Short mmCIF file of C-alpha atoms in Angstrom, two decimals:
data_model
loop_
_atom_site.label_atom_id
_atom_site.label_comp_id
_atom_site.label_asym_id
_atom_site.label_seq_id
_atom_site.Cartn_x
_atom_site.Cartn_y
_atom_site.Cartn_z
CA MET M 6 32.41 56.37 -97.63
CA ILE M 7 29.05 57.84 -96.59
CA LYS M 8 30.37 61.36 -97.01
CA ARG M 9 31.62 60.58 -100.52
CA THR M 10 28.27 59.16 -101.56
CA ILE M 11 26.37 62.19 -100.29
CA LEU M 12 28.79 64.48 -102.14
CA ALA M 13 28.33 62.65 -105.43
CA ILE M 14 24.52 62.69 -105.10
CA SER M 15 24.34 66.37 -104.20
CA LEU M 16 26.55 67.31 -107.12
CA ALA M 17 24.51 65.30 -109.55
CA ALA M 18 21.27 66.73 -108.25
CA CYS M 19 22.41 70.34 -108.20
CA GLY M 20 24.87 70.43 -111.07
CA SER M 21 22.62 72.30 -113.45
CA ALA M 22 22.31 75.19 -111.02
CA PHE M 23 26.03 75.87 -110.93
CA ALA M 24 27.84 78.50 -113.00
CA GLN M 25 29.21 77.09 -116.25
CA VAL M 26 32.93 77.43 -116.99
CA ALA M 27 34.51 76.15 -120.21
CA VAL M 28 38.06 74.78 -120.31
CA THR M 29 39.70 73.97 -123.65
CA ILE M 30 42.93 71.96 -123.87
CA ASP M 31 44.89 72.30 -127.11
CA THR M 32 46.83 69.08 -127.71
CA ALA M 33 48.03 70.32 -131.11
CA LYS M 34 50.33 72.96 -129.57
CA PRO M 35 52.50 71.25 -126.95
CA GLY M 36 54.53 73.60 -124.80
CA PRO M 37 57.69 73.14 -122.73
CA VAL M 38 58.38 70.19 -120.48
CA ILE M 39 57.32 70.76 -116.88
CA ASN M 40 60.61 70.04 -115.15
CA LYS M 41 60.10 67.46 -112.42
CA ASN M 42 62.13 69.69 -110.10
CA ILE M 43 59.21 72.12 -109.95
CA TYR M 44 58.06 69.63 -107.30
CA GLY M 45 61.31 69.95 -105.33
CA GLN M 46 61.53 69.88 -101.54
CA PHE M 47 63.53 71.81 -98.94
CA ALA M 48 65.08 70.47 -95.71
CA GLU M 49 66.77 73.01 -93.45
CA HIS M 50 68.36 72.60 -90.04
CA LEU M 51 65.37 74.31 -88.44
CA GLY M 52 63.19 73.15 -85.56
CA THR M 53 62.28 69.48 -85.97
CA GLY M 54 62.43 69.62 -89.75
CA ILE M 55 65.44 67.29 -89.79
CA TYR M 56 66.15 66.16 -86.24
CA GLU M 57 63.21 64.08 -84.93
CA GLY M 58 61.09 64.80 -87.99
CA MET M 59 63.28 62.77 -90.33
CA TRP M 60 66.57 61.93 -88.62
CA VAL M 61 66.43 59.83 -85.44
CA GLY M 62 69.85 58.20 -85.68
CA PRO M 63 70.69 54.54 -86.32
CA GLU M 64 70.38 53.62 -82.63
CA SER M 65 66.79 54.92 -82.31
CA PRO M 66 63.95 52.51 -81.43
CA ILE M 67 61.98 54.24 -84.18
CA PRO M 68 62.47 52.03 -87.28
CA ASN M 69 65.02 53.67 -89.53
CA THR M 70 67.50 53.15 -92.33
CA LYS M 71 70.91 54.75 -91.78
CA GLY M 72 69.26 56.98 -89.17
CA TRP M 73 66.40 58.18 -91.37
CA ARG M 74 62.83 57.30 -90.31
CA ASN M 75 61.36 54.51 -92.41
CA ASP M 76 57.80 55.84 -92.11
CA VAL M 77 58.72 59.31 -93.31
CA ILE M 78 60.97 58.04 -96.11
CA GLY M 79 58.25 55.65 -97.26
CA ALA M 80 55.66 58.42 -97.40
CA LEU M 81 57.99 60.82 -99.22
CA LYS M 82 58.85 58.19 -101.83
CA GLU M 83 55.16 58.13 -102.77
CA LEU M 84 55.59 61.79 -103.84
CA HIS M 85 58.44 60.83 -106.21
CA VAL M 86 60.47 63.62 -104.58
CA PRO M 87 62.69 64.76 -107.46
CA LEU M 88 65.07 67.07 -105.59
CA VAL M 89 66.00 68.11 -102.03
CA ARG M 90 67.60 71.43 -101.10
CA TRP M 91 69.92 71.41 -98.03
CA PRO M 92 71.22 72.63 -95.49
CA GLY M 93 69.36 75.96 -95.78
CA GLY M 94 68.07 78.60 -95.93
CA CYS M 95 69.57 81.08 -93.54
CA PHE M 96 71.30 78.17 -91.81
CA ALA M 97 73.45 77.62 -94.92
CA ASP M 98 75.39 80.86 -94.43
CA GLU M 99 76.50 79.78 -90.98
CA TYR M 100 77.12 76.12 -91.82
CA HIS M 101 80.69 74.83 -92.04
CA TRP M 102 80.74 71.50 -93.79
CA LYS M 103 83.76 70.06 -91.98
CA ASP M 104 81.73 70.20 -88.74
CA GLY M 105 79.47 67.54 -90.23
CA ILE M 106 81.91 64.81 -91.27
CA GLY M 107 83.74 62.10 -89.37
CA PRO M 108 82.52 60.17 -86.30
CA ARG M 109 79.26 61.72 -85.12
CA ASP M 110 80.25 61.59 -81.46
CA LYS M 111 83.29 63.74 -82.20
CA ARG M 112 81.58 66.44 -84.24
CA PRO M 113 81.46 69.94 -82.70
CA VAL M 114 78.25 71.21 -81.13
CA LYS M 115 77.26 74.67 -82.36
CA VAL M 116 74.36 77.03 -81.68
CA ASN M 117 71.72 77.48 -84.39
CA THR M 118 71.51 81.26 -84.06
CA ASN M 119 68.98 81.63 -86.86
CA TRP M 120 66.37 79.21 -85.58
CA GLY M 121 65.56 79.07 -81.88
CA GLY M 122 69.08 79.33 -80.48
CA VAL M 123 69.18 75.56 -79.94
CA GLU M 124 72.19 73.29 -80.03
CA GLU M 125 73.21 71.88 -83.40
CA ASN M 126 75.17 68.67 -82.91
CA ASN M 127 75.98 68.25 -86.61
CA ALA M 128 74.75 64.64 -86.59
CA VAL M 129 73.37 65.25 -90.06
CA GLY M 130 76.15 66.30 -92.41
CA THR M 131 77.22 65.68 -95.98
CA HIS M 132 77.25 61.86 -95.83
CA GLU M 133 73.91 61.66 -94.05
CA PHE M 134 72.28 64.08 -96.48
CA PHE M 135 73.40 62.07 -99.47
CA ASP M 136 72.07 58.95 -97.75
CA LEU M 137 68.69 60.70 -97.53
CA ALA M 138 68.78 61.65 -101.21
CA GLU M 139 69.71 58.12 -102.22
CA LEU M 140 66.93 56.63 -100.09
CA LEU M 141 64.45 58.96 -101.81
CA GLY M 142 65.95 58.56 -105.27
CA ALA M 143 66.19 62.36 -105.43
CA GLU M 144 68.63 64.81 -106.96
CA VAL M 145 70.56 67.04 -104.57
CA TYR M 146 70.74 70.81 -104.27
CA VAL M 147 73.45 71.91 -101.84
CA ASN M 148 73.58 75.52 -100.66
CA GLY M 149 77.09 76.85 -100.07
CA ASN M 150 78.17 79.24 -97.32
CA LEU M 151 78.99 82.66 -98.72
CA GLY M 152 78.02 84.57 -95.58
CA THR M 153 80.50 83.30 -92.98
CA GLY M 154 82.44 80.93 -95.22
CA SER M 155 85.01 81.51 -97.91
CA ASN M 156 85.70 80.66 -101.51
CA GLN M 157 88.23 78.11 -100.30
CA GLU M 158 85.68 76.43 -98.02
CA MET M 159 83.11 76.12 -100.81
CA SER M 160 85.73 74.91 -103.26
CA GLU M 161 86.98 72.26 -100.86
CA TRP M 162 83.45 71.09 -100.06
CA VAL M 163 82.68 70.58 -103.75
CA GLU M 164 85.98 68.75 -104.19
CA TYR M 165 85.16 66.50 -101.23
CA MET M 166 81.79 65.64 -102.80
CA THR M 167 82.79 65.23 -106.45
CA SER M 168 86.47 64.32 -106.82
CA ASP M 169 87.40 60.85 -108.06
CA SER M 170 91.11 61.58 -107.57
CA LYS M 171 93.50 60.60 -104.80
CA SER M 172 93.55 64.13 -103.38
CA THR M 173 93.69 64.62 -99.62
CA LEU M 174 90.02 65.67 -99.54
CA ALA M 175 88.87 62.75 -101.71
CA GLU M 176 90.82 60.37 -99.49
CA LEU M 177 89.21 61.96 -96.43
CA ARG M 178 85.80 61.21 -97.95
CA ARG M 179 86.86 57.61 -98.43
CA LYS M 180 88.12 57.41 -94.85
CA ASN M 181 84.69 58.64 -93.74
CA GLY M 182 82.95 55.81 -95.58
CA ARG M 183 82.28 56.93 -99.16
CA ASP M 184 84.56 55.56 -101.86
CA LYS M 185 82.99 56.89 -105.04
CA PRO M 186 82.16 60.59 -105.45
CA TRP M 187 78.56 61.66 -105.23
CA LYS M 188 76.63 63.32 -108.04
CA LEU M 189 76.16 66.96 -107.08
CA ASP M 190 73.28 68.23 -109.20
CA TYR M 191 72.95 71.85 -108.02
CA PHE M 192 75.17 74.14 -105.95
CA ALA M 193 74.13 77.58 -104.73
CA ILE M 194 76.56 80.31 -103.76
CA GLY M 195 74.92 81.89 -100.74
CA ASN M 196 71.27 82.32 -99.78
CA GLU M 197 69.12 85.45 -99.42
CA ALA M 198 72.12 87.71 -99.90
CA TRP M 199 69.72 90.63 -99.55
CA GLY M 200 68.93 89.60 -95.94
CA CYS M 201 70.16 86.87 -93.59
CA GLY M 202 72.87 85.98 -96.12
CA GLY M 203 74.71 89.28 -95.77
CA ASN M 204 72.46 92.33 -96.31
CA MET M 205 74.05 92.98 -99.70
CA THR M 206 73.13 94.92 -102.80
CA PRO M 207 72.70 92.86 -105.98
CA GLU M 208 75.71 94.60 -107.55
CA HIS M 209 77.97 93.68 -104.63
CA TYR M 210 76.67 90.12 -104.55
CA ALA M 211 77.15 89.70 -108.33
CA ASN M 212 80.86 90.45 -107.94
CA LEU M 213 81.20 88.05 -104.99
CA TYR M 214 79.33 85.37 -106.92
CA LYS M 215 81.57 85.64 -109.99
CA ASN M 216 84.65 85.46 -107.78
CA ALA M 217 83.40 82.44 -105.82
CA ALA M 218 82.08 80.51 -108.83
CA ALA M 219 85.47 80.80 -110.52
CA PHE M 220 87.03 78.71 -107.77
CA VAL M 221 84.33 76.05 -107.34
CA ARG M 222 85.77 73.43 -109.66
CA THR M 223 84.91 69.83 -110.36
CA PRO M 224 85.98 67.08 -112.75
CA PRO M 225 84.66 67.91 -116.26
CA ASN M 226 81.84 65.37 -116.10
CA ALA M 227 80.75 66.31 -112.57
CA LYS M 228 79.99 70.01 -112.79
CA PRO M 229 76.76 70.93 -111.00
CA LYS M 230 74.30 73.57 -112.11
CA PHE M 231 75.21 76.81 -110.33
CA VAL M 232 72.55 78.89 -108.58
CA ALA M 233 72.79 82.59 -107.73
CA SER M 234 70.89 84.04 -104.78
CA GLY M 235 68.19 86.28 -106.23
CA GLY M 236 65.41 88.50 -104.95
CA HIS M 237 62.17 88.13 -103.07
CA ASP M 238 58.64 89.51 -103.05
CA ASN M 239 58.50 92.73 -105.10
CA ASP M 240 62.27 93.18 -105.21
CA ILE M 241 62.81 92.02 -108.76
CA ARG M 242 65.95 94.10 -109.36
CA TRP M 243 68.07 91.11 -108.38
CA SER M 244 66.94 89.14 -111.42
CA ASP M 245 67.82 92.10 -113.62
CA VAL M 246 71.27 92.77 -112.17
CA LEU M 247 72.34 89.14 -111.90
CA SER M 248 71.16 88.10 -115.38
CA LYS M 249 72.89 91.17 -116.80
CA GLN M 250 76.20 91.00 -114.95
CA ILE M 251 76.86 87.26 -114.56
CA LYS M 252 77.60 85.68 -117.93
CA GLN M 253 79.23 82.36 -116.98
CA ASN M 254 78.97 79.68 -114.32
CA ILE M 255 75.29 80.40 -113.77
CA ASP M 256 72.34 78.15 -114.48
CA GLY M 257 69.66 79.60 -112.23
CA ILE M 258 68.66 82.64 -110.20
CA SER M 259 66.65 81.98 -107.06
CA PHE M 260 63.50 83.80 -106.02
CA HIS M 261 61.61 83.61 -102.72
CA TYR M 262 57.96 84.39 -102.07
CA TYR M 263 55.81 83.33 -99.13
CA THR M 264 52.03 83.52 -98.90
CA ILE M 265 50.96 85.37 -95.74
CA PRO M 266 47.20 85.77 -95.13
CA THR M 267 47.42 89.28 -93.67
CA GLY M 268 50.35 90.37 -95.80
CA LYS M 269 52.08 91.52 -92.60
CA TRP M 270 55.09 89.76 -91.10
CA GLU M 271 54.28 90.98 -87.58
CA VAL M 272 50.89 89.24 -87.39
CA LYS M 273 50.59 86.77 -90.25
CA GLY M 274 47.35 84.99 -89.38
CA ALA M 275 46.56 81.57 -87.93
CA ALA M 276 46.90 78.23 -89.69
CA THR M 277 43.45 77.14 -88.51
CA GLY M 278 40.37 78.78 -87.00
CA PHE M 279 40.48 81.63 -89.53
CA LYS M 280 37.46 83.37 -91.02
CA GLU M 281 36.57 83.60 -94.70
CA ASP M 282 38.25 86.98 -95.14
CA GLN M 283 41.61 85.29 -94.50
CA TRP M 284 40.76 82.43 -96.84
CA ALA M 285 40.15 85.04 -99.55
CA SER M 286 43.25 87.11 -98.76
CA THR M 287 45.36 83.96 -98.82
CA MET M 288 44.04 83.10 -102.30
CA LYS M 289 44.77 86.62 -103.52
CA ASN M 290 48.24 86.76 -102.02
CA THR M 291 49.29 83.37 -103.34
CA LEU M 292 48.03 84.17 -106.85
CA ALA M 293 50.42 87.15 -106.83
CA MET M 294 53.10 84.55 -107.61
CA ASP M 295 52.04 84.70 -111.26
CA LYS M 296 52.66 88.45 -111.55
CA LEU M 297 55.97 88.21 -109.72
CA ILE M 298 57.21 85.46 -112.01
CA ARG M 299 56.14 87.46 -115.04
CA GLN M 300 58.02 90.52 -113.79
CA ASN M 301 61.18 88.56 -113.08
CA THR M 302 61.12 86.63 -116.34
CA ALA M 303 60.54 89.81 -118.36
CA LEU M 304 63.82 91.19 -117.04
CA MET M 305 65.60 87.89 -117.61
CA ASP M 306 64.21 87.67 -121.16
CA LYS M 307 65.77 91.06 -121.88
CA ASN M 308 69.21 90.06 -120.56
CA ASP M 309 69.13 86.37 -121.42
CA PRO M 310 66.95 86.01 -124.54
CA GLN M 311 68.22 82.46 -125.15
CA LYS M 312 66.79 81.45 -121.77
CA LYS M 313 69.96 79.78 -120.57
CA ILE M 314 69.26 80.83 -116.99
CA GLY M 315 66.33 79.36 -115.08
CA LEU M 316 64.24 81.12 -112.46
CA TYR M 317 64.32 78.86 -109.40
CA VAL M 318 61.58 79.60 -106.86
CA ASP M 319 63.53 77.73 -104.22
CA GLU M 320 61.47 78.96 -101.26
CA TRP M 321 57.69 79.28 -101.40
CA GLY M 322 54.59 78.31 -99.46
CA THR M 323 52.35 79.56 -96.67
CA TRP M 324 53.77 81.22 -93.56
CA TYR M 325 51.49 81.63 -90.57
CA ASP M 326 51.87 82.52 -86.91
CA VAL M 327 53.44 79.53 -85.14
CA GLU M 328 51.22 77.15 -83.23
CA PRO M 329 50.57 78.33 -79.65
CA GLY M 330 52.99 76.89 -77.12
CA THR M 331 55.69 76.04 -79.66
CA ASN M 332 59.15 77.55 -80.05
CA ALA M 333 58.75 80.63 -82.27
CA GLY M 334 62.06 79.83 -83.93
CA PHE M 335 60.87 76.38 -85.04
CA LEU M 336 58.21 77.68 -87.49
CA TYR M 337 55.84 74.80 -86.73
CA GLN M 338 52.35 75.30 -88.14
CA GLN M 339 49.26 73.20 -88.85
CA ASN M 340 48.34 72.46 -92.43
CA SER M 341 44.76 72.60 -93.68
CA LEU M 342 42.72 72.20 -96.85
CA ARG M 343 43.55 75.86 -97.53
CA ASP M 344 47.22 74.89 -97.84
CA ALA M 345 46.41 72.19 -100.39
CA VAL M 346 44.50 74.71 -102.48
CA VAL M 347 47.44 77.14 -102.22
CA ALA M 348 49.84 74.42 -103.36
CA ALA M 349 47.69 73.50 -106.36
CA LEU M 350 47.28 77.13 -107.43
CA ASN M 351 51.06 77.53 -107.38
CA PHE M 352 51.62 74.32 -109.32
CA ASN M 353 49.33 75.64 -112.05
CA ILE M 354 51.26 78.92 -112.10
CA PHE M 355 54.63 77.17 -112.29
CA HIS M 356 53.38 74.99 -115.17
CA ALA M 357 52.37 78.12 -117.08
CA HIS M 358 55.94 79.43 -116.78
CA ALA M 359 57.73 76.13 -117.27
CA GLU M 360 59.99 77.53 -119.97
CA ARG M 361 61.85 79.63 -117.39
CA VAL M 362 60.72 78.16 -114.04
CA ARG M 363 62.67 74.90 -113.91
CA MET M 364 62.83 74.33 -110.18
CA THR M 365 60.86 75.25 -107.09
CA ASN M 366 61.26 74.09 -103.48
CA ILE M 367 58.37 74.31 -101.06
CA ALA M 368 59.27 75.31 -97.51
CA GLN M 369 59.57 72.79 -96.00
CA MET M 370 59.43 69.01 -96.17
CA VAL M 371 58.64 67.99 -92.56
CA ASN M 372 57.37 69.90 -89.48
CA VAL M 373 58.33 73.36 -90.77
CA LEU M 374 56.02 75.89 -92.45
CA GLN M 375 53.92 74.30 -95.25
CA ALA M 376 55.06 70.75 -94.55
CA MET M 377 54.23 67.49 -96.29
CA ILE M 378 54.42 65.57 -93.02
CA LEU M 379 53.98 66.36 -89.32
CA THR M 380 55.53 64.14 -86.67
CA ASP M 381 55.24 63.73 -82.92
CA LYS M 382 57.88 61.39 -81.54
CA ASN M 383 57.15 58.04 -83.23
CA ARG M 384 53.87 59.17 -84.82
CA MET M 385 53.40 60.69 -88.28
CA ILE M 386 50.56 62.27 -90.25
CA LEU M 387 50.24 63.30 -93.87
CA THR M 388 49.04 66.86 -94.47
CA PRO M 389 46.59 68.10 -97.13
CA THR M 390 49.62 69.62 -98.88
CA TYR M 391 51.16 66.15 -99.07
CA HIS M 392 48.03 64.91 -100.81
CA ALA M 393 48.15 67.79 -103.32
CA PHE M 394 51.75 66.93 -104.19
CA ARG M 395 50.85 63.28 -104.65
CA MET M 396 47.87 64.08 -106.86
CA TYR M 397 50.10 66.17 -109.14
CA VAL M 398 52.80 63.50 -109.62
CA PRO M 399 51.70 62.86 -113.26
CA PHE M 400 52.80 66.42 -114.11
CA GLN M 401 56.45 65.68 -113.34
CA ASP M 402 58.35 65.90 -116.65
CA ALA M 403 55.04 66.07 -118.52
CA THR M 404 54.65 68.32 -121.57
CA ALA M 405 52.57 71.41 -120.89
CA LEU M 406 49.46 71.92 -123.01
CA PRO M 407 47.79 75.29 -123.58
CA VAL M 408 44.60 75.80 -121.59
CA ALA M 409 41.94 78.44 -122.28
CA ILE M 410 39.27 79.25 -119.70
CA LYS M 411 36.04 80.96 -120.71
CA ASN M 412 33.23 82.30 -118.53
CA ASN M 413 35.39 82.05 -115.43
CA GLY M 414 33.58 83.62 -112.52
CA LYS M 415 35.01 85.56 -109.61
CA TYR M 416 35.17 84.61 -105.98
CA SER M 417 34.85 87.79 -103.93
CA VAL M 418 34.88 88.77 -100.28
CA GLY M 419 34.70 92.49 -99.66
CA SER M 420 37.32 94.19 -101.81
CA VAL M 421 39.18 90.93 -102.48
CA SER M 422 38.35 89.18 -105.74
CA VAL M 423 40.09 86.24 -107.46
CA PRO M 424 39.22 83.92 -110.37
CA GLN M 425 37.08 81.02 -109.17
CA VAL M 426 38.72 78.34 -111.32
CA SER M 427 42.37 77.67 -112.03
CA ALA M 428 43.37 75.05 -114.59
CA SER M 429 46.47 73.38 -115.99
CA ALA M 430 46.92 70.55 -118.47
CA ALA M 431 49.78 68.42 -119.73
CA ARG M 432 50.55 65.23 -121.60
CA GLY M 433 52.19 62.86 -119.14
CA LYS M 434 55.14 60.63 -119.83
CA ASP M 435 52.60 57.80 -120.12
CA GLY M 436 50.97 59.57 -123.08
CA LYS M 437 47.77 60.47 -121.23
CA VAL M 438 46.34 63.98 -121.03
CA TYR M 439 46.06 65.23 -117.44
CA LEU M 440 43.94 68.10 -116.22
CA ALA M 441 44.22 69.87 -112.87
CA LEU M 442 41.38 72.07 -111.66
CA VAL M 443 41.14 74.23 -108.53
CA ASN M 444 38.01 75.89 -107.15
CA THR M 445 39.00 78.83 -104.92
CA ASN M 446 35.44 79.46 -103.78
CA PRO M 447 34.88 77.84 -100.37
CA ASN M 448 31.08 78.10 -100.66
CA LYS M 449 30.02 77.27 -104.22
CA ALA M 450 30.62 74.36 -106.55
CA VAL M 451 31.03 74.95 -110.26
CA ASP M 452 30.42 72.95 -113.43
CA VAL M 453 33.35 72.92 -115.84
CA THR M 454 32.90 71.72 -119.41
CA VAL M 455 36.08 70.19 -120.79
CA ASN M 456 36.98 70.29 -124.48
CA VAL M 457 40.13 68.68 -125.88
CA THR M 458 41.10 69.72 -129.40
CA GLY M 459 42.56 66.95 -131.50
CA MET M 460 40.87 64.18 -129.54
CA GLY M 461 37.60 63.38 -127.89
CA ALA M 462 36.88 63.88 -124.23
CA GLY M 463 34.81 60.89 -123.21
CA LYS M 464 35.60 60.66 -119.52
CA ALA M 465 37.72 62.03 -116.70
CA VAL M 466 39.15 59.74 -114.04
CA GLY M 467 41.22 60.83 -111.06
CA GLN M 468 40.96 62.20 -107.52
CA VAL M 469 39.35 65.09 -105.67
CA LEU M 470 40.56 66.72 -102.46
CA THR M 471 38.04 68.71 -100.45
CA ALA M 472 36.36 68.86 -97.04
CA ALA M 473 33.42 70.43 -95.26
CA ALA M 474 35.42 73.13 -93.44
CA MET M 475 37.87 75.69 -94.85
CA ASP M 476 40.38 74.80 -92.15
CA ALA M 477 39.84 71.04 -92.17
CA HIS M 478 43.10 69.36 -91.22
CA ASN M 479 44.61 66.10 -90.10
CA THR M 480 45.62 65.48 -86.51
CA PHE M 481 47.26 62.60 -84.67
CA ALA M 482 43.83 61.77 -83.26
CA SER M 483 42.18 61.99 -86.70
CA PRO M 484 44.94 61.46 -89.28
CA GLU M 485 42.64 60.95 -92.31
CA ALA M 486 40.17 63.79 -91.88
CA VAL M 487 41.39 65.26 -95.17
CA LYS M 488 42.43 62.88 -97.92
CA PRO M 489 41.70 62.41 -101.63
CA ALA M 490 38.63 60.56 -102.86
CA PRO M 491 38.07 58.89 -106.24
CA PHE M 492 36.69 61.20 -108.90
CA ALA M 493 35.08 60.40 -112.23
CA ALA M 494 33.00 62.14 -114.88
CA GLN M 495 31.46 60.67 -118.03
CA ALA M 496 30.59 62.56 -121.20
CA ASN M 497 26.89 62.96 -121.86
CA GLY M 498 25.72 63.68 -125.38
CA GLY M 499 29.31 64.28 -126.47
CA LYS M 500 29.85 66.83 -123.69
CA LEU M 501 32.21 66.20 -120.75
CA THR M 502 31.27 68.17 -117.65
CA VAL M 503 33.37 68.05 -114.51
CA GLN M 504 31.51 69.01 -111.35
CA LEU M 505 34.05 70.81 -109.20
CA PRO M 506 33.11 70.97 -105.50
CA ALA M 507 33.64 74.11 -103.43
CA LYS M 508 37.20 74.61 -102.10
CA SER M 509 38.59 71.68 -104.00
CA VAL M 510 41.48 70.35 -106.01
CA VAL M 511 40.80 67.85 -108.80
CA VAL M 512 43.40 66.03 -110.90
CA THR M 513 42.18 63.68 -113.62
CA SER M 514 43.22 62.00 -116.81
CA VAL M 515 41.02 62.96 -119.75
CA GLU M 516 40.33 60.17 -122.21
#
């Protein structure tokens, strides 16, 4: 509380010395709906992302429901998780669904060759995953096995999940404890076909996709949205080829992009203890998402002018060197204020492209890469990224509003330069206008005047997320070192000015 008071006083005392940025929200020109699934999550059989991090089994002394940790589920429900992607990732193209049904003590034990070479006991399979989704109230996105599977295997899996008939597979589902079919919202045919999913060309994959999709059948009222495995980074040719060659049984094309501070996979940079040059490079590299989406959507607009196909950024987030002393194949990394800023910048980008970007899935939900939650046995902490997701909940299924930014300064370190302020606005389902602001500059606060056409702007009420250090993070010893604080601004003389602290994320309603 003392820190918050000092912050408020220092801002008020020094506000007039800050650079002035003007943000105008146009409520008269509503844009597309920001699909709630832009805030989707990703849970892969990787490290402790599922086992230990979320799944402990029904016999565990850790309080759980159907084997899923009550503390983790409770925290995730606060994010209104709209969608979960499972079982991978690279793991998906080596996953055989029949290994994960029936009595858990009789399921085969495999080796997870993609992630750490550890044993995979298949304790979490189809039934357990749908339990997780139902506990969260989330839609499901299941990734099929094109790499080592077959069209028949994918077809039978979808039948097992969706059939209300008396077929042998539907009866097997009932024998295993589920009478009614589940609702399968999304189904992907393969993952990263350009890499771990088979090292294919887009032309070859397009033919395999069309062949596989023709045999993945469901009852008429139970057809999922079909997702094709698209490109990554600067390889945008996949979006071109797939949107041109696949004309049926396709609802989305995936795209993957990770933010790496150094831009080099060999030495990515540390999650904490970094210097300002890697703060700046991280901001620059994550803002490249906007250009990449524009490039992909331009090709899709040419081939699919009616915008029937969505661009699904179903893997994104920060990727650092793993924490010292951990299994390199588990991709465990700390999560700092920098990650929250990265998340918010990407949310604002996704909102700006909501017409085509209808789903994204951050990698990953718990203990892996840019996680919401970190666990250690029976303990749990919320990360700064978690708090960013929670602050942005009002944007789920909100209607995007155009935002214009004038006099936006630059934050520069050496040859790296990025806009200081990022902004996004929308009208929430509750009718309120919400504004999200991000200050990329870790050293300087900024005053932002807010104008709302079509209505007055008398006050802003919401939350701010910031900290004293660039790499401030939560630990099991200090689990609330970084958390949101109340934020408010009142118009003065008919002018609403929001004082945006350095390295901060602010989400407010504007009334």
